[in-house]
Coordinates of N, CA and C in Angstrom, one line a residue:
X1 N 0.8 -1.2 0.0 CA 0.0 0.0 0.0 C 0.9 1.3 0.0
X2 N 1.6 1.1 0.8 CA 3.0 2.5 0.8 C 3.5 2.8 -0.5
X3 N 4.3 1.5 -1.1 CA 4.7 1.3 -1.9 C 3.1 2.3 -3.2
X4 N 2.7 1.6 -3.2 CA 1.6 2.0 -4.6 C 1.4 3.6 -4.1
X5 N 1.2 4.1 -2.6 CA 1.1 6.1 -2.7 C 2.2 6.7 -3.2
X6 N 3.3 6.2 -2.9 CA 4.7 6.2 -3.6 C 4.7 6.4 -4.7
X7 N 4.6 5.5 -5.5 CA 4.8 5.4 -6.9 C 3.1 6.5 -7.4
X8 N 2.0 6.6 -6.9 CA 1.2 7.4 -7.1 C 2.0 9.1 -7.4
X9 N 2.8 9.5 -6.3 CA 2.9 10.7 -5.7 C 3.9 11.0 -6.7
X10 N 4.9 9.9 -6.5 CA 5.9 9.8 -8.1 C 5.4 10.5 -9.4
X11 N 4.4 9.7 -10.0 CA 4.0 9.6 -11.4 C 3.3 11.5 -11.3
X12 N 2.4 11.4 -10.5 CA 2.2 12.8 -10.1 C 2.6 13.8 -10.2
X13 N 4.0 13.8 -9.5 CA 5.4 14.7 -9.7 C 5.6 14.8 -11.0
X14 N 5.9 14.0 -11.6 CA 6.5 13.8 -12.7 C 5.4 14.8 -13.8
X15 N 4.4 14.2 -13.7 CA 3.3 14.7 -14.9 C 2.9 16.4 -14.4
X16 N 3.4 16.8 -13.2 CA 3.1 18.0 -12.9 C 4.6 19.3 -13.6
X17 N 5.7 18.3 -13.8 CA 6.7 18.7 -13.8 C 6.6 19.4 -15.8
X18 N 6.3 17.8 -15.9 CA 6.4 18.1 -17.4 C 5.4 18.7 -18.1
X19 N 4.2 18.8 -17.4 CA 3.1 19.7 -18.0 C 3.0 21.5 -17.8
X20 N 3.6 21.4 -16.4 CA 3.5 23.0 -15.9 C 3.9 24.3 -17.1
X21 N 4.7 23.8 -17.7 CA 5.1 25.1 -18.9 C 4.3 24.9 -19.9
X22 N 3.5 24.1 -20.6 CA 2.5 24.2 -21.6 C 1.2 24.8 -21.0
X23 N 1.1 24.3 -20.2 CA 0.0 24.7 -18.9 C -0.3 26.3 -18.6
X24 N 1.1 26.2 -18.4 CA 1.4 27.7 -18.0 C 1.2 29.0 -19.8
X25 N 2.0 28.6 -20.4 CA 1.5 29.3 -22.0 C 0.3 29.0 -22.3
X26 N -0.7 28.2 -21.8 CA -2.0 28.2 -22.2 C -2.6 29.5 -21.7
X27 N -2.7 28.8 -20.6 CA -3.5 29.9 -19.7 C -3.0 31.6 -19.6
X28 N -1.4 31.7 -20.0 CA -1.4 33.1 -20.3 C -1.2 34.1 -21.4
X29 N -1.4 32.9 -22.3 CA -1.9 33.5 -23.6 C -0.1 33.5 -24.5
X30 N 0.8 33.0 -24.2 CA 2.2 32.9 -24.0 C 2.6 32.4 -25.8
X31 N 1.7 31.3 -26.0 CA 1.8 30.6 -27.3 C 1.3 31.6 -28.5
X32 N 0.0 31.9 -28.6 CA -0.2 33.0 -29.9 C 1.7 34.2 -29.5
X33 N 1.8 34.7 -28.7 CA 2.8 35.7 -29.2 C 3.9 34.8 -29.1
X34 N 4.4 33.7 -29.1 CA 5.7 33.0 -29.5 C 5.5 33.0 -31.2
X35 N 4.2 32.4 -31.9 CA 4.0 32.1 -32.7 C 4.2 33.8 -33.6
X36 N 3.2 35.0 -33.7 CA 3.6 35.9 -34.0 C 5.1 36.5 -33.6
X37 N 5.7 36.3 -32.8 CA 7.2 36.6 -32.8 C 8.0 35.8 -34.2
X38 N 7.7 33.9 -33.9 CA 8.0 33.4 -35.6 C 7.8 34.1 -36.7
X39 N 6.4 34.3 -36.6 CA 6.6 35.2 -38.3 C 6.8 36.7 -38.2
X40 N 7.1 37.2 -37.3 CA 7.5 38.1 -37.4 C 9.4 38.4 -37.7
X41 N 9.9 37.2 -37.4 CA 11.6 37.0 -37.3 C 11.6 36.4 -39.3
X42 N 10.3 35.6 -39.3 CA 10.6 35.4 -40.4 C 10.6 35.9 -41.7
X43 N 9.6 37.4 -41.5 CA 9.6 38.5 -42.4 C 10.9 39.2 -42.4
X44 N 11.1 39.5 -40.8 CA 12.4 40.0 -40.9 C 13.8 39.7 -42.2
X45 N 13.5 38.4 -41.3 CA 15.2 37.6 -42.4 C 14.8 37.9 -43.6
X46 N 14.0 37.6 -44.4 CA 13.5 37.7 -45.4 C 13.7 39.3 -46.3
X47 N 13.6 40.2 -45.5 CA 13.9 41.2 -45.9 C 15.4 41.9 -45.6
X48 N 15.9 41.0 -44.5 CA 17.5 41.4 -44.2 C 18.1 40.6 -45.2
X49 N 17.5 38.9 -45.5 CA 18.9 38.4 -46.6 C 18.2 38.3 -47.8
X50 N 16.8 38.3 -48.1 CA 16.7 37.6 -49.5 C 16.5 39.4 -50.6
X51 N 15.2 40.2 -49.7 CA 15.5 41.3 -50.5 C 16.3 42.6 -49.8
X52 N 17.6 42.2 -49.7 CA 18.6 43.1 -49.7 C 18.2 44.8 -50.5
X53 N 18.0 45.4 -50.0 CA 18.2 47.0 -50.7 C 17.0 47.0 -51.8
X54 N 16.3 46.2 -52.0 CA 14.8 46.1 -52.6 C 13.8 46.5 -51.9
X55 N 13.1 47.1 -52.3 CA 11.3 47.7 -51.7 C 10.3 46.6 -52.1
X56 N 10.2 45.6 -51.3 CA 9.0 44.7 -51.1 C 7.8 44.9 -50.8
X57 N 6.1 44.9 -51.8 CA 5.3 45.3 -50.9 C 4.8 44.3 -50.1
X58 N 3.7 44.5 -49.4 CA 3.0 43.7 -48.2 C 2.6 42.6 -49.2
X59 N 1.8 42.9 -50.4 CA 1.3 41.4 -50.9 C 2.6 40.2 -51.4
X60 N 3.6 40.9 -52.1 CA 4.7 40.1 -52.2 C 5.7 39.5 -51.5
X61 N 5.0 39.8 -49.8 CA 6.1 39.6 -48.7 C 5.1 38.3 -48.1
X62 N 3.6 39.0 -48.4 CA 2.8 37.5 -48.1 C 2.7 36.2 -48.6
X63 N 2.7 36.9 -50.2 CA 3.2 35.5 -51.0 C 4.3 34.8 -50.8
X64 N 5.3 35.2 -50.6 CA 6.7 34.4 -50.9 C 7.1 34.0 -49.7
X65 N 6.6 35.1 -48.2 CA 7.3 34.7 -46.8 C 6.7 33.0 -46.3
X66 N 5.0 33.6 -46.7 CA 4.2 32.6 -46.0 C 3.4 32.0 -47.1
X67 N 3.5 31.7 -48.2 CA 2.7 31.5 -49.8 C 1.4 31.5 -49.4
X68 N 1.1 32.7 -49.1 CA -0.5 33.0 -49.3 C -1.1 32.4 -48.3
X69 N -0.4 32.1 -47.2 CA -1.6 31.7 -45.8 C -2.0 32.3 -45.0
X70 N -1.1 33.6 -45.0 CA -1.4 34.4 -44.1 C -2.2 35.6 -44.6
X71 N -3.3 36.2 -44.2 CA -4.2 37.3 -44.3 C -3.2 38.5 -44.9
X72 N -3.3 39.0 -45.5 CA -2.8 40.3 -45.5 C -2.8 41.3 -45.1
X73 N -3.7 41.7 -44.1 CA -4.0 42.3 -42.8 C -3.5 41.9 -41.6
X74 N -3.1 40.7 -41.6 CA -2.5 40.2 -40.5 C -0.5 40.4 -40.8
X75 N -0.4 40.0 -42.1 CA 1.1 40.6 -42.7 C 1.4 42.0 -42.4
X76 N 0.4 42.8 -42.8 CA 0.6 43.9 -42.7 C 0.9 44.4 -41.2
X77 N 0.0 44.2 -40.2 CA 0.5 44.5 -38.8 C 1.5 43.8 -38.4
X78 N 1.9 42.6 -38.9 CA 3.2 42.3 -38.5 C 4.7 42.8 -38.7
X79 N 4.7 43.4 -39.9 CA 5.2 44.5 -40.6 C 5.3 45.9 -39.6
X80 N 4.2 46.3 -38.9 CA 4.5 47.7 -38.5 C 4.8 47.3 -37.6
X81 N 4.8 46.1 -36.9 CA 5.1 46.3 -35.1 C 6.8 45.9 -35.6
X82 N 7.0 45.6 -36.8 CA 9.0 45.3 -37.2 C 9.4 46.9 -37.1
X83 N 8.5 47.8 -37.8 CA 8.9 48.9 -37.8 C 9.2 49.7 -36.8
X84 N 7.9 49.5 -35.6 CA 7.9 50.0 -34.2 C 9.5 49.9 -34.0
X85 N 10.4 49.2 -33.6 CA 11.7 48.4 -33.3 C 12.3 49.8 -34.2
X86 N 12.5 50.0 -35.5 CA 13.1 50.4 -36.0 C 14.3 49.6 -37.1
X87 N 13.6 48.5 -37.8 CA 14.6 47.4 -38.1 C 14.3 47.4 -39.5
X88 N 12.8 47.8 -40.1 CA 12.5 48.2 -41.4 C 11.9 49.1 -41.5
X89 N 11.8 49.8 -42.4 CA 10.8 51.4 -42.5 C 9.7 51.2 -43.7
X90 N 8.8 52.0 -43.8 CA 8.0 52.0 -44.5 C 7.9 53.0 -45.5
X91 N 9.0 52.5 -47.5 CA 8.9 53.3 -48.0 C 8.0 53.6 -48.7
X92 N 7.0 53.7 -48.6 CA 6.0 54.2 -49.3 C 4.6 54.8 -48.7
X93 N 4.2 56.1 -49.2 CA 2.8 56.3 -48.9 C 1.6 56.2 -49.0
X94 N 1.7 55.2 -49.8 CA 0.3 54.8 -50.3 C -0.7 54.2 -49.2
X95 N -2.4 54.9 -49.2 CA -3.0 54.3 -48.2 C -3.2 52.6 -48.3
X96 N -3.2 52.1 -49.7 CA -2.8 50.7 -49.7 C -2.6 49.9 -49.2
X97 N -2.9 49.0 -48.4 CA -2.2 48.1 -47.3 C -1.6 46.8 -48.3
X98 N -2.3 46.8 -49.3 CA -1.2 45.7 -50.1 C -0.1 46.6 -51.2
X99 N -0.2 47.3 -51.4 CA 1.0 47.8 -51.9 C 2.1 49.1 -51.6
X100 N 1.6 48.8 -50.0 CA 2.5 49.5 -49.0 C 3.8 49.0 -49.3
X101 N 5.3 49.2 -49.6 CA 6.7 48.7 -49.6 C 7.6 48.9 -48.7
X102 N 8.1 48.4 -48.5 CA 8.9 47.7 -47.4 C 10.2 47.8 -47.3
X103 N 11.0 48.0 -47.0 CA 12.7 48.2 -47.0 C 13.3 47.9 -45.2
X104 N 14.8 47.2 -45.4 CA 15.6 46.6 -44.4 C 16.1 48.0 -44.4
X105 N 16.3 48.4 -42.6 CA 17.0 49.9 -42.3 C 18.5 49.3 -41.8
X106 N 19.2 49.9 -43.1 CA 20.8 49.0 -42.5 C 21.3 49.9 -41.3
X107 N 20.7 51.2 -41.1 CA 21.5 51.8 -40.4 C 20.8 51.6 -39.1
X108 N 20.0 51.4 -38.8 CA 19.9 50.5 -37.3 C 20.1 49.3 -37.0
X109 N 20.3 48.4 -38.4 CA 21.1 46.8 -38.2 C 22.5 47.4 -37.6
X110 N 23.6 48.3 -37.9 CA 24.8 48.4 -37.8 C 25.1 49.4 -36.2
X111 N 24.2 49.7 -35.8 CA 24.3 50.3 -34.8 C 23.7 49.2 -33.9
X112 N 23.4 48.2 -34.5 CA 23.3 46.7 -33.1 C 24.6 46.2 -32.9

């Protein structure tokens, strides 16, 4: 009987151990902003190594970053919070949200 609360209290530990951090990003909402942090790193690179010194707009960063899965409204806010930082700028004025363009700011990469 000892033996079996034992091995109970055990197994218990154990599953409390390895559950607590998914547990924990559930409940505080931790997983959606890891996942927008992803594609937001992966616009990035995208614009730091593939279009080097090119003006990308939002629809052609949607197609090619994420081939058309992602909303374009959702690209597009992911885009200004890059900008927030100061890591790409927004060359263009057009009220447009798909053919808003896009550029990597080298001179706040070089001042990292």
């Amino acid at each position: 009987m000892i033996l079996y609360d034992f091995l109970l209290v055990t197994i218990g530990i154990f599953i409390g151990v390895i559950a607590a951090d998914p547990l924990k990003k559930l409940f505080t909402g931790q997983y959606k902003e890891e996942i927008r942090q992803k594609k937001r790193v992966k616009l990035l690179l995208y614009l730091r190594e593939e279009a080097e010194g090119k003006k990308v707009s939002t629809r052609e960063l949607c197609e090619t970053v994420f081939r058309g899965k992602e909303h374009i409204d959702t690209v597009h806010k992911l885009l200004e919070d890059i900008e927030e930082t100061g890591l790409i700028k927004s060359v263009s004025t057009t009220a447009n949200v798909e053919e808003k363009k896009w550029a990597f700011n080298k001179q706040k990469d070089r001042q990292r």
